CSV table of C-alpha atoms in Angstrom, one decimal:
chain,number,residue,atom,x,y,z
A,1,UNK,CA,13.8,-21.0,-5.3
A,2,UNK,CA,15.9,-23.7,-3.5
A,3,UNK,CA,15.6,-21.9,-0.6
A,4,UNK,CA,11.0,-22.4,-0.5
A,5,UNK,CA,11.2,-24.0,3.2
A,6,UNK,CA,8.5,-27.2,3.3
A,7,UNK,CA,5.1,-26.2,4.2
A,8,UNK,CA,5.5,-22.3,2.6
A,9,UNK,CA,8.0,-19.1,3.1
A,10,UNK,CA,11.9,-18.5,2.5
A,11,UNK,CA,15.2,-19.0,5.1
A,12,UNK,CA,17.8,-18.0,4.2
A,13,UNK,CA,19.8,-21.2,3.3
A,14,UNK,CA,15.9,-23.1,2.4
A,15,UNK,CA,15.9,-24.8,5.6
A,16,UNK,CA,13.4,-25.0,8.6
A,17,UNK,CA,11.5,-22.3,9.9
A,18,UNK,CA,10.9,-20.2,7.5
A,19,UNK,CA,11.6,-16.5,8.1
A,20,UNK,CA,8.4,-14.3,7.6
A,21,UNK,CA,10.7,-10.8,6.4
A,22,UNK,CA,13.2,-12.6,4.3
A,23,UNK,CA,9.8,-14.5,2.4
A,24,UNK,CA,8.0,-10.6,2.2
A,25,UNK,CA,11.5,-9.5,0.9
A,26,UNK,CA,11.0,-12.5,-1.9
A,27,UNK,CA,7.4,-11.4,-2.8
A,28,UNK,CA,8.6,-8.7,-3.4
A,29,UNK,CA,11.0,-9.5,-5.6
A,30,UNK,CA,8.5,-11.7,-7.7
A,31,UNK,CA,5.9,-9.2,-8.2
A,32,UNK,CA,8.6,-6.9,-9.5
A,33,UNK,CA,10.2,-10.2,-11.7
A,34,UNK,CA,6.6,-10.9,-13.2
A,35,UNK,CA,6.5,-7.7,-14.7
A,36,UNK,CA,9.8,-8.8,-17.1
A,37,UNK,CA,9.7,-12.5,-17.2
A,38,UNK,CA,7.5,-15.8,-16.5
A,39,UNK,CA,7.3,-16.1,-12.5
A,40,UNK,CA,4.4,-19.0,-11.5
A,41,UNK,CA,1.7,-17.9,-10.1
A,42,UNK,CA,0.9,-20.5,-7.9
A,43,UNK,CA,4.8,-18.9,-6.2
A,44,UNK,CA,3.3,-16.0,-5.9
A,45,UNK,CA,0.0,-17.1,-4.5
A,46,UNK,CA,1.9,-19.6,-1.7
A,47,UNK,CA,3.7,-16.6,-0.7
A,48,UNK,CA,1.7,-14.4,0.1
A,49,UNK,CA,-1.0,-16.9,1.7
A,50,UNK,CA,2.0,-18.3,4.0
A,51,UNK,CA,1.9,-14.8,5.2
A,52,UNK,CA,-1.5,-13.9,5.6
A,53,UNK,CA,-1.7,-17.2,7.2
A,54,UNK,CA,0.9,-16.4,10.1
A,55,UNK,CA,-0.9,-13.0,10.4
A,56,UNK,CA,-2.5,-12.4,14.5
A,57,UNK,CA,-5.4,-12.0,15.5
A,58,UNK,CA,-5.0,-8.5,16.1
A,59,UNK,CA,-3.7,-7.9,12.5
A,60,UNK,CA,0.3,-7.5,13.1
A,61,UNK,CA,3.3,-10.2,12.5
A,62,UNK,CA,5.9,-11.2,15.6
A,63,UNK,CA,9.1,-11.2,14.2
A,64,UNK,CA,10.8,-14.6,14.0
A,65,UNK,CA,12.3,-15.6,17.5
A,66,UNK,CA,15.1,-17.9,15.9
A,67,UNK,CA,16.8,-14.7,14.0
A,68,UNK,CA,15.9,-12.7,17.1
A,69,UNK,CA,19.0,-11.6,18.0
A,70,UNK,CA,19.0,-9.3,21.1
A,71,UNK,CA,22.3,-7.6,19.3
A,72,UNK,CA,20.9,-7.4,16.6
A,73,UNK,CA,16.9,-6.1,17.6
A,74,UNK,CA,17.5,-3.6,20.3
A,75,UNK,CA,17.5,-0.7,17.8
A,76,UNK,CA,14.7,-1.5,16.7
A,77,UNK,CA,12.8,0.1,19.4
A,78,UNK,CA,9.5,-1.5,18.0
A,79,UNK,CA,10.2,-4.9,16.3
A,80,UNK,CA,6.5,-6.3,15.8
A,81,UNK,CA,5.7,-2.7,14.3
A,82,UNK,CA,8.4,-2.9,12.4
A,83,UNK,CA,8.0,-6.6,11.3
A,84,UNK,CA,3.8,-5.4,10.8
A,85,UNK,CA,4.8,-2.9,8.4
A,86,UNK,CA,7.3,-4.4,6.0
A,87,UNK,CA,5.3,-7.6,5.6
A,88,UNK,CA,2.1,-5.3,4.6
A,89,UNK,CA,4.3,-3.2,2.3
A,90,UNK,CA,5.4,-5.9,0.5
A,91,UNK,CA,2.0,-7.7,0.5
A,92,UNK,CA,0.7,-4.6,-1.0
A,93,UNK,CA,3.2,-3.9,-3.6
A,94,UNK,CA,1.8,-3.6,-7.0
A,95,UNK,CA,-1.4,-6.1,-6.2
A,96,UNK,CA,-4.2,-4.4,-7.3
A,97,UNK,CA,-6.5,-7.4,-5.4
A,98,UNK,CA,-5.2,-8.5,-2.7
A,99,UNK,CA,-6.7,-4.9,-0.7
A,100,UNK,CA,-10.3,-6.9,-0.7
A,101,UNK,CA,-8.5,-8.9,1.8
A,102,UNK,CA,-10.1,-8.5,4.9
A,103,UNK,CA,-6.4,-9.6,6.8
A,104,UNK,CA,-5.0,-6.7,4.6
A,105,UNK,CA,-7.4,-4.1,6.3
A,106,UNK,CA,-6.9,-5.7,9.8
A,107,UNK,CA,-3.2,-4.8,9.3
A,108,UNK,CA,-3.9,-0.9,8.5
A,109,UNK,CA,-5.7,-0.8,11.7
A,110,UNK,CA,-3.6,-1.9,13.5
A,111,UNK,CA,-0.3,0.4,12.3
A,112,UNK,CA,-3.5,3.5,12.5
A,113,UNK,CA,-3.8,2.1,16.0
A,114,UNK,CA,-0.5,1.6,16.7
A,115,UNK,CA,1.1,5.1,15.0
A,116,UNK,CA,-0.9,7.7,17.2
A,117,UNK,CA,2.6,8.7,19.2
A,118,UNK,CA,5.1,9.4,16.4
A,119,UNK,CA,7.8,10.7,18.5
A,120,UNK,CA,8.5,6.9,19.4
A,121,UNK,CA,8.7,5.3,15.9
A,122,UNK,CA,12.3,5.1,14.7
A,123,UNK,CA,12.5,6.1,10.6
A,124,UNK,CA,13.1,2.8,9.1
A,125,UNK,CA,9.9,1.3,11.0
A,126,UNK,CA,8.5,4.8,9.2
A,127,UNK,CA,9.6,4.7,6.3
A,128,UNK,CA,7.3,1.3,5.8
A,129,UNK,CA,4.1,2.2,7.4
A,130,UNK,CA,4.1,5.5,5.4
A,131,UNK,CA,5.3,2.8,2.0
A,132,UNK,CA,2.5,0.5,2.7
A,133,UNK,CA,-0.2,3.3,3.0
A,134,UNK,CA,0.6,4.9,-0.3
A,135,UNK,CA,0.7,1.0,-1.9
A,136,UNK,CA,-2.4,1.0,-0.3
A,137,UNK,CA,-3.6,4.3,-2.1
A,138,UNK,CA,-2.2,3.5,-5.3
A,139,UNK,CA,-4.3,0.1,-5.5
A,140,UNK,CA,-7.4,2.1,-5.0
A,141,UNK,CA,-9.5,2.7,-7.8
A,142,UNK,CA,-12.3,4.4,-5.9
A,143,UNK,CA,-11.1,6.9,-3.4
A,144,UNK,CA,-14.5,7.5,-2.1
A,145,UNK,CA,-14.2,5.2,-0.2
A,146,UNK,CA,-11.4,6.1,2.2
A,147,UNK,CA,-12.5,6.8,5.8
A,148,UNK,CA,-11.3,10.2,6.4
A,149,UNK,CA,-9.4,9.3,10.1
A,150,UNK,CA,-6.7,7.0,7.1
A,151,UNK,CA,-6.3,10.6,5.7
A,152,UNK,CA,-5.6,11.8,9.1
A,153,UNK,CA,-3.2,9.3,10.0
A,154,UNK,CA,-1.3,9.6,6.2
A,155,UNK,CA,-0.9,12.9,6.4
A,156,UNK,CA,0.5,13.0,10.0
A,157,UNK,CA,3.4,10.4,9.0
A,158,UNK,CA,3.9,12.5,6.0
A,159,UNK,CA,4.2,15.7,8.1
A,160,UNK,CA,6.7,13.3,10.5
A,161,UNK,CA,9.0,12.1,7.8
A,162,UNK,CA,9.3,16.1,6.2
A,163,UNK,CA,9.8,17.3,9.8
A,164,UNK,CA,12.8,14.4,10.4
A,165,UNK,CA,14.5,14.8,6.7
A,166,UNK,CA,18.0,16.5,6.8
A,167,UNK,CA,20.8,17.8,4.2
A,168,UNK,CA,20.2,20.3,1.7
A,169,UNK,CA,19.5,20.6,-1.8
A,170,UNK,CA,22.2,18.5,-2.5
A,171,UNK,CA,20.5,15.8,-1.2
A,172,UNK,CA,17.5,14.4,1.4
A,173,UNK,CA,18.1,12.0,3.6
A,174,UNK,CA,16.8,10.0,6.6
A,175,UNK,CA,18.6,8.4,9.0
A,176,UNK,CA,18.3,4.8,9.8
A,177,UNK,CA,18.8,2.7,13.3
A,178,UNK,CA,21.6,1.3,14.1
A,179,UNK,CA,21.2,-2.2,12.3
A,180,UNK,CA,18.0,-3.1,10.0
A,181,UNK,CA,16.2,-6.5,9.6
A,182,UNK,CA,18.2,-7.6,7.4
A,183,UNK,CA,21.6,-6.7,9.6
A,184,UNK,CA,22.7,-3.7,7.4
A,185,UNK,CA,24.6,-1.2,10.0
A,186,UNK,CA,24.0,2.7,10.3
A,187,UNK,CA,25.3,3.4,6.7
A,188,UNK,CA,23.0,0.9,4.7
A,189,UNK,CA,19.5,1.0,7.0
A,190,UNK,CA,20.0,4.7,5.6
A,191,UNK,CA,20.5,4.4,2.4
A,192,UNK,CA,17.4,1.9,2.6
A,193,UNK,CA,15.0,3.7,4.8
A,194,UNK,CA,15.8,6.8,2.3
A,195,UNK,CA,15.5,4.9,-0.7
A,196,UNK,CA,11.8,3.6,0.8
A,197,UNK,CA,10.6,6.6,1.5
A,198,UNK,CA,11.9,8.2,-2.1
A,199,UNK,CA,9.6,5.7,-3.7
A,200,UNK,CA,6.9,6.1,-1.5
A,201,UNK,CA,7.3,10.0,-2.7
A,202,UNK,CA,7.5,9.7,-6.4
A,203,UNK,CA,4.3,7.5,-6.2
A,204,UNK,CA,2.7,9.6,-4.5
A,205,UNK,CA,3.2,12.0,-6.8
A,206,UNK,CA,0.7,10.5,-9.3
A,207,UNK,CA,-1.5,9.3,-6.9
A,208,UNK,CA,-5.1,11.8,-8.1
A,209,UNK,CA,-6.2,12.7,-4.7
A,210,UNK,CA,-5.7,16.4,-3.6
A,211,UNK,CA,-6.4,15.6,-0.3
A,212,UNK,CA,-2.9,14.0,0.4
A,213,UNK,CA,-0.7,16.0,-2.1
A,214,UNK,CA,1.1,19.4,-2.0
A,215,UNK,CA,2.4,19.1,-5.2
A,216,UNK,CA,6.4,18.8,-4.0
A,217,UNK,CA,6.6,15.6,-3.8
A,218,UNK,CA,8.4,14.7,-6.8
A,219,UNK,CA,11.4,17.8,-5.8
A,220,UNK,CA,11.8,15.6,-2.5
A,221,UNK,CA,12.1,12.5,-4.5
A,222,UNK,CA,14.6,14.3,-6.7
A,223,UNK,CA,16.5,15.4,-3.3
A,224,UNK,CA,16.8,11.7,-1.8
A,225,UNK,CA,18.0,10.5,-5.5
A,226,UNK,CA,20.8,13.0,-5.5
A,227,UNK,CA,21.1,12.0,-1.8
A,228,UNK,CA,21.5,8.0,-2.6
A,229,UNK,CA,24.1,8.5,-6.0
A,230,UNK,CA,26.4,10.2,-3.8
A,231,UNK,CA,26.3,7.4,-1.5
A,232,UNK,CA,27.3,4.5,-3.7
A,233,UNK,CA,29.9,2.1,-2.4
A,234,UNK,CA,33.4,2.3,-4.3
A,235,UNK,CA,32.5,-0.8,-6.0
A,236,UNK,CA,29.1,1.4,-7.5
A,237,UNK,CA,26.3,-0.7,-5.7
A,238,UNK,CA,25.3,0.4,-1.7
A,239,UNK,CA,27.2,-1.9,0.3
A,240,UNK,CA,24.8,-5.0,0.4
A,241,UNK,CA,21.8,-6.3,-1.1
A,242,UNK,CA,18.4,-4.4,0.3
A,243,UNK,CA,19.8,-0.9,-0.1
A,244,UNK,CA,21.2,-1.6,-3.5
A,245,UNK,CA,18.0,-3.3,-4.6
A,246,UNK,CA,16.0,-0.3,-2.6
A,247,UNK,CA,17.7,2.1,-4.5
A,248,UNK,CA,17.5,1.1,-7.7
A,249,UNK,CA,14.2,1.1,-7.5
A,250,UNK,CA,13.9,4.1,-6.5
A,251,UNK,CA,16.6,6.1,-9.5
A,252,UNK,CA,14.6,3.8,-12.3
A,253,UNK,CA,11.0,4.6,-10.3
A,254,UNK,CA,11.7,8.4,-10.4
A,255,UNK,CA,12.8,8.0,-14.1
A,256,UNK,CA,9.7,6.6,-15.1
A,257,UNK,CA,7.4,8.7,-13.5
A,258,UNK,CA,9.3,12.3,-13.2
A,259,UNK,CA,9.4,15.0,-15.9
A,260,UNK,CA,12.5,16.1,-14.5
A,261,UNK,CA,14.3,13.0,-15.7
A,262,UNK,CA,12.5,12.8,-19.0
A,263,UNK,CA,13.7,16.3,-20.7
A,264,UNK,CA,16.6,16.6,-22.6
A,265,UNK,CA,19.8,17.0,-20.8
A,266,UNK,CA,23.2,17.9,-22.1
A,267,UNK,CA,26.8,18.5,-20.3
A,268,UNK,CA,30.1,19.4,-21.6
A,269,UNK,CA,33.4,17.2,-20.1
A,270,UNK,CA,36.6,19.5,-19.7
A,271,UNK,CA,39.6,17.4,-19.1
A,272,UNK,CA,42.7,19.8,-18.1
A,273,UNK,CA,41.3,22.7,-18.6
A,274,UNK,CA,41.6,22.5,-22.4
A,275,UNK,CA,40.0,19.3,-24.0
A,276,UNK,CA,35.9,19.1,-24.4
A,277,UNK,CA,33.6,16.5,-25.1
A,278,UNK,CA,30.0,17.2,-25.6
A,279,UNK,CA,27.4,14.6,-23.7
A,280,UNK,CA,23.8,14.9,-25.4
A,281,UNK,CA,20.6,12.8,-23.7
A,282,UNK,CA,17.8,12.5,-25.1
A,283,UNK,CA,14.8,11.1,-23.1
A,284,UNK,CA,15.1,7.9,-25.6
A,285,UNK,CA,18.6,7.2,-24.4
A,286,UNK,CA,19.7,4.4,-21.9
A,287,UNK,CA,19.9,5.8,-18.8
A,288,UNK,CA,24.3,6.1,-18.6
A,289,UNK,CA,27.5,6.5,-21.1
A,290,UNK,CA,30.5,5.2,-20.6
A,291,UNK,CA,32.9,8.3,-21.7
A,292,UNK,CA,36.3,6.9,-21.9
A,293,UNK,CA,39.4,9.7,-21.4
A,294,UNK,CA,42.0,7.6,-21.0
A,295,UNK,CA,43.8,9.3,-23.8
A,296,UNK,CA,43.3,13.0,-22.5
A,297,UNK,CA,45.1,12.1,-19.5
A,298,UNK,CA,48.6,13.2,-18.2
A,299,UNK,CA,51.4,12.0,-16.3
A,300,UNK,CA,51.1,14.3,-13.1
A,301,UNK,CA,47.8,15.4,-11.9
A,302,UNK,CA,45.0,16.2,-13.9
A,303,UNK,CA,41.5,18.0,-13.4
A,304,UNK,CA,38.1,17.1,-14.6
A,305,UNK,CA,34.9,19.0,-14.5
A,306,UNK,CA,31.6,18.0,-15.6
A,307,UNK,CA,29.5,20.9,-16.9
A,308,UNK,CA,25.7,20.0,-16.7
A,309,UNK,CA,22.4,20.1,-15.0
A,310,UNK,CA,20.5,17.2,-13.4
A,311,UNK,CA,23.1,14.6,-14.3
A,312,UNK,CA,25.0,12.8,-12.2
A,313,UNK,CA,28.2,11.3,-12.3
A,314,UNK,CA,30.8,8.3,-11.4
A,315,UNK,CA,34.2,8.1,-11.8
A,316,UNK,CA,36.1,5.5,-12.4
A,317,UNK,CA,39.3,4.4,-13.1
A,318,UNK,CA,41.8,1.3,-12.7
A,319,UNK,CA,45.6,0.8,-12.3
A,320,UNK,CA,48.0,-2.2,-11.3
A,321,UNK,CA,49.5,-3.0,-8.2
A,322,UNK,CA,52.5,-5.3,-8.3
A,323,UNK,CA,51.5,-6.5,-4.8
A,324,UNK,CA,48.4,-8.0,-3.3
A,325,UNK,CA,46.6,-5.4,-1.7
A,326,UNK,CA,45.3,-6.9,1.5
A,327,UNK,CA,42.0,-5.2,3.4
A,328,UNK,CA,43.1,-4.5,7.5
A,329,UNK,CA,39.3,-4.3,8.8
A,330,UNK,CA,40.0,-0.9,11.3
A,331,UNK,CA,36.7,-1.3,13.1
A,332,UNK,CA,38.5,-4.6,15.0
A,333,UNK,CA,35.4,-6.6,15.1
A,334,UNK,CA,36.6,-9.7,13.2
A,335,UNK,CA,39.6,-11.7,12.2
A,336,UNK,CA,41.0,-14.5,10.8
A,337,UNK,CA,44.6,-17.4,11.0
A,338,UNK,CA,44.8,-19.8,8.7
A,339,UNK,CA,47.6,-22.4,9.0
A,340,UNK,CA,48.9,-25.4,7.3
A,341,UNK,CA,50.3,-28.2,9.3
A,342,UNK,CA,52.9,-28.5,6.5
A,343,UNK,CA,53.9,-26.6,3.6
A,344,UNK,CA,56.5,-29.0,1.7
A,345,UNK,CA,54.4,-32.5,0.5
A,346,UNK,CA,54.6,-34.4,-2.3
A,347,UNK,CA,52.4,-35.7,-5.3
A,348,UNK,CA,49.2,-36.6,-4.0
A,349,UNK,CA,49.8,-36.1,-0.3
A,350,UNK,CA,47.1,-34.2,2.0
A,351,UNK,CA,47.7,-30.8,3.6
A,352,UNK,CA,45.3,-29.8,6.6
A,353,UNK,CA,44.2,-26.4,6.5
A,354,UNK,CA,43.2,-25.3,10.5
A,355,UNK,CA,41.0,-22.1,9.8
A,356,UNK,CA,40.4,-19.7,13.1
A,357,UNK,CA,37.8,-17.2,13.2
A,358,UNK,CA,37.8,-14.7,16.4
A,359,UNK,CA,35.4,-12.4,16.9
A,360,UNK,CA,36.7,-9.1,18.6
A,361,UNK,CA,33.4,-7.8,18.9
A,362,UNK,CA,31.4,-7.3,22.1
A,363,UNK,CA,28.6,-8.5,20.0
A,364,UNK,CA,26.8,-11.7,17.7
A,365,UNK,CA,28.0,-11.4,13.9
A,366,UNK,CA,25.2,-12.0,11.7
A,367,UNK,CA,25.1,-13.8,8.4
A,368,UNK,CA,29.2,-14.0,8.7
A,369,UNK,CA,30.7,-15.2,5.5
A,370,UNK,CA,34.7,-17.3,5.1
A,371,UNK,CA,35.8,-16.9,1.7
A,372,UNK,CA,39.4,-19.2,1.5
A,373,UNK,CA,41.4,-19.7,-1.1
A,374,UNK,CA,41.7,-23.0,-2.5
A,375,UNK,CA,45.4,-23.6,-4.0
A,376,UNK,CA,46.7,-23.7,-7.5
A,377,UNK,CA,47.1,-27.5,-7.8
A,378,UNK,CA,45.2,-28.4,-5.5
A,379,UNK,CA,41.4,-30.0,-5.2
A,380,UNK,CA,39.3,-30.0,-1.7
A,381,UNK,CA,38.5,-32.9,0.0
A,382,UNK,CA,34.9,-31.8,1.3
A,383,UNK,CA,34.2,-35.1,3.6
A,384,UNK,CA,35.0,-32.7,6.9
A,385,UNK,CA,32.9,-29.6,5.7
A,386,UNK,CA,30.5,-32.1,5.1
A,387,UNK,CA,29.9,-33.1,8.1
A,388,UNK,CA,30.5,-29.7,9.6
A,389,UNK,CA,27.0,-28.5,7.4
A,390,UNK,CA,25.5,-31.8,8.7
A,391,UNK,CA,25.8,-31.1,12.1
A,392,UNK,CA,24.9,-27.5,11.8
A,393,UNK,CA,28.7,-25.9,13.0
A,394,UNK,CA,28.1,-24.2,9.3
A,395,UNK,CA,25.2,-23.5,7.8
A,396,UNK,CA,26.4,-24.3,4.1
A,397,UNK,CA,29.5,-23.9,2.1
A,398,UNK,CA,30.2,-24.0,-1.9
A,399,UNK,CA,33.1,-24.3,-4.5
A,400,UNK,CA,34.7,-22.6,-6.8
A,401,UNK,CA,37.4,-23.4,-9.2
A,402,UNK,CA,39.7,-21.0,-7.0
A,403,UNK,CA,37.8,-21.0,-3.8
A,404,UNK,CA,35.6,-22.1,-0.7
A,405,UNK,CA,32.7,-20.1,0.4
A,406,UNK,CA,31.9,-21.6,3.6
A,407,UNK,CA,28.5,-19.3,5.5
A,408,UNK,CA,27.7,-18.9,9.0
A,409,UNK,CA,24.3,-17.4,10.5
A,410,UNK,CA,26.2,-16.0,13.3
A,411,UNK,CA,28.9,-16.3,15.1
A,412,UNK,CA,28.9,-15.7,19.0
A,413,UNK,CA,32.5,-16.4,19.8
A,414,UNK,CA,35.8,-17.4,18.6
A,415,UNK,CA,35.4,-20.6,16.3
A,416,UNK,CA,38.0,-22.7,14.7
A,417,UNK,CA,37.0,-25.8,12.2
A,418,UNK,CA,39.8,-27.8,9.6
A,419,UNK,CA,39.7,-28.8,6.3
A,420,UNK,CA,41.9,-31.5,3.8
A,421,UNK,CA,43.6,-30.3,0.4
A,422,UNK,CA,45.4,-32.7,-2.2
A,423,UNK,CA,48.4,-31.8,-4.0
A,424,UNK,CA,48.0,-33.0,-7.4
A,425,UNK,CA,50.3,-31.7,-9.3
A,426,UNK,CA,55.0,-30.9,-8.5
A,427,UNK,CA,54.9,-27.4,-8.4
A,428,UNK,CA,55.3,-23.9,-6.2
A,429,UNK,CA,52.3,-21.9,-5.7
A,430,UNK,CA,51.5,-19.0,-3.2
A,431,UNK,CA,47.9,-20.1,-2.2
A,432,UNK,CA,45.1,-17.5,-2.6
A,433,UNK,CA,44.2,-14.8,-0.2
A,434,UNK,CA,41.9,-15.6,2.1
A,435,UNK,CA,39.1,-13.0,3.8
A,436,UNK,CA,35.7,-13.5,6.5
A,437,UNK,CA,32.9,-10.6,6.8
A,438,UNK,CA,29.7,-10.0,7.4
A,439,UNK,CA,27.4,-10.5,4.3
A,440,UNK,CA,25.0,-7.5,5.3
A,441,UNK,CA,27.5,-5.6,6.8
A,442,UNK,CA,30.3,-5.9,4.5
A,443,UNK,CA,32.7,-3.1,6.1
A,444,UNK,CA,33.4,-5.0,8.9
A,445,UNK,CA,35.8,-7.4,6.5
A,446,UNK,CA,39.6,-8.0,7.0
A,447,UNK,CA,41.6,-10.0,4.1
A,448,UNK,CA,44.9,-11.6,4.4
A,449,UNK,CA,47.7,-13.5,2.0
A,450,UNK,CA,48.2,-16.9,1.6
A,451,UNK,CA,50.7,-19.2,2.3
A,452,UNK,CA,53.4,-20.8,0.1
A,453,UNK,CA,53.7,-24.3,-0.7
A,454,UNK,CA,55.7,-26.6,-1.9
A,455,UNK,CA,55.1,-30.4,-3.8
A,456,UNK,CA,58.3,-32.6,-4.9
């Protein structure tokens, strides 16, 4: 709520102007949350009205020009169509009352009019158009009023999506563009696109209108779930915010509506060909079980087999590493250097910290985060950071006990800034690591080791 902009809508840092696409994502969040916790109805209504009041006369929504970096959007072929589909999808989702609003029909007609030539529309955009249509159908209580032109167009889009699916029985997916509306790369946009279509097919399986279904929707959704489960990052998430949330929604909705998920399941865990652990799920169990196999392992090589149908699993392990691991980005898009004007000081002295961020790419880097470790026994003098924020050089910064987190909305070229830290105690410390990365493209990251500081 602290990111709501005066006059309506939301932005990344709470300052004007609001961003319509980000506001639409927030609206989806509020609608989902209201089913499980209290959400002020006025918040939802004013967010909806902000979006509806920014609709153009032809039923569309234009991308926000202040966020429209050419490098970011050049791979989204029809950005106006993408923005319109995304916002309409958010307005229609989980909202049966809104379909009576004339502006919704105006937006639907815009999508129908601009989807006559599907070959020019990328998968990412097509997924939100398809989702908008499915959400519209889900909200209807009387199908007799649906025009044949809508049904025909819906079936054309569904057929096109099925034709574009890639993969096999172990997973179906749709390729996303090189960059998404939220600055995600090809990998994250493909996950978001697939999850979005998976949600639509799962919802479609429960719409009681024979004209639009061929009764294999849930099987297609299941194969997409397989793809999503296999494409998690090492952390167990899906790299970035939007693909993670959309994947979780896809899995949850499938689990809620699918008969595949509601059957009892059994599995056997075989460790080193001899130790067996039997696992059984009933439909009332939690969605996952954690099995600790530490005591079954031996020094050297171990083999682990999972035998069972319709079950997904992760193998998670931790190990102690004596030396800190440095992450060097093989994409070579970013670099960071941190230096101190002195490394030997007296108690209560100040040290000036100089930070240089190097943009090695040939494009604008969006939503960049710099994580600077605070040395133990030191405090941060925030005067210069406050001035950098006030001037707009940085969008925001946060302090924790161990780090300074600095936010940039974009970095076009190399930049430098500095701040001061104060030595509070006599000690010798190894300063914490520091790193820089794109928030929505976290694979573009570099982390380096800090220095030794001595306080007499």
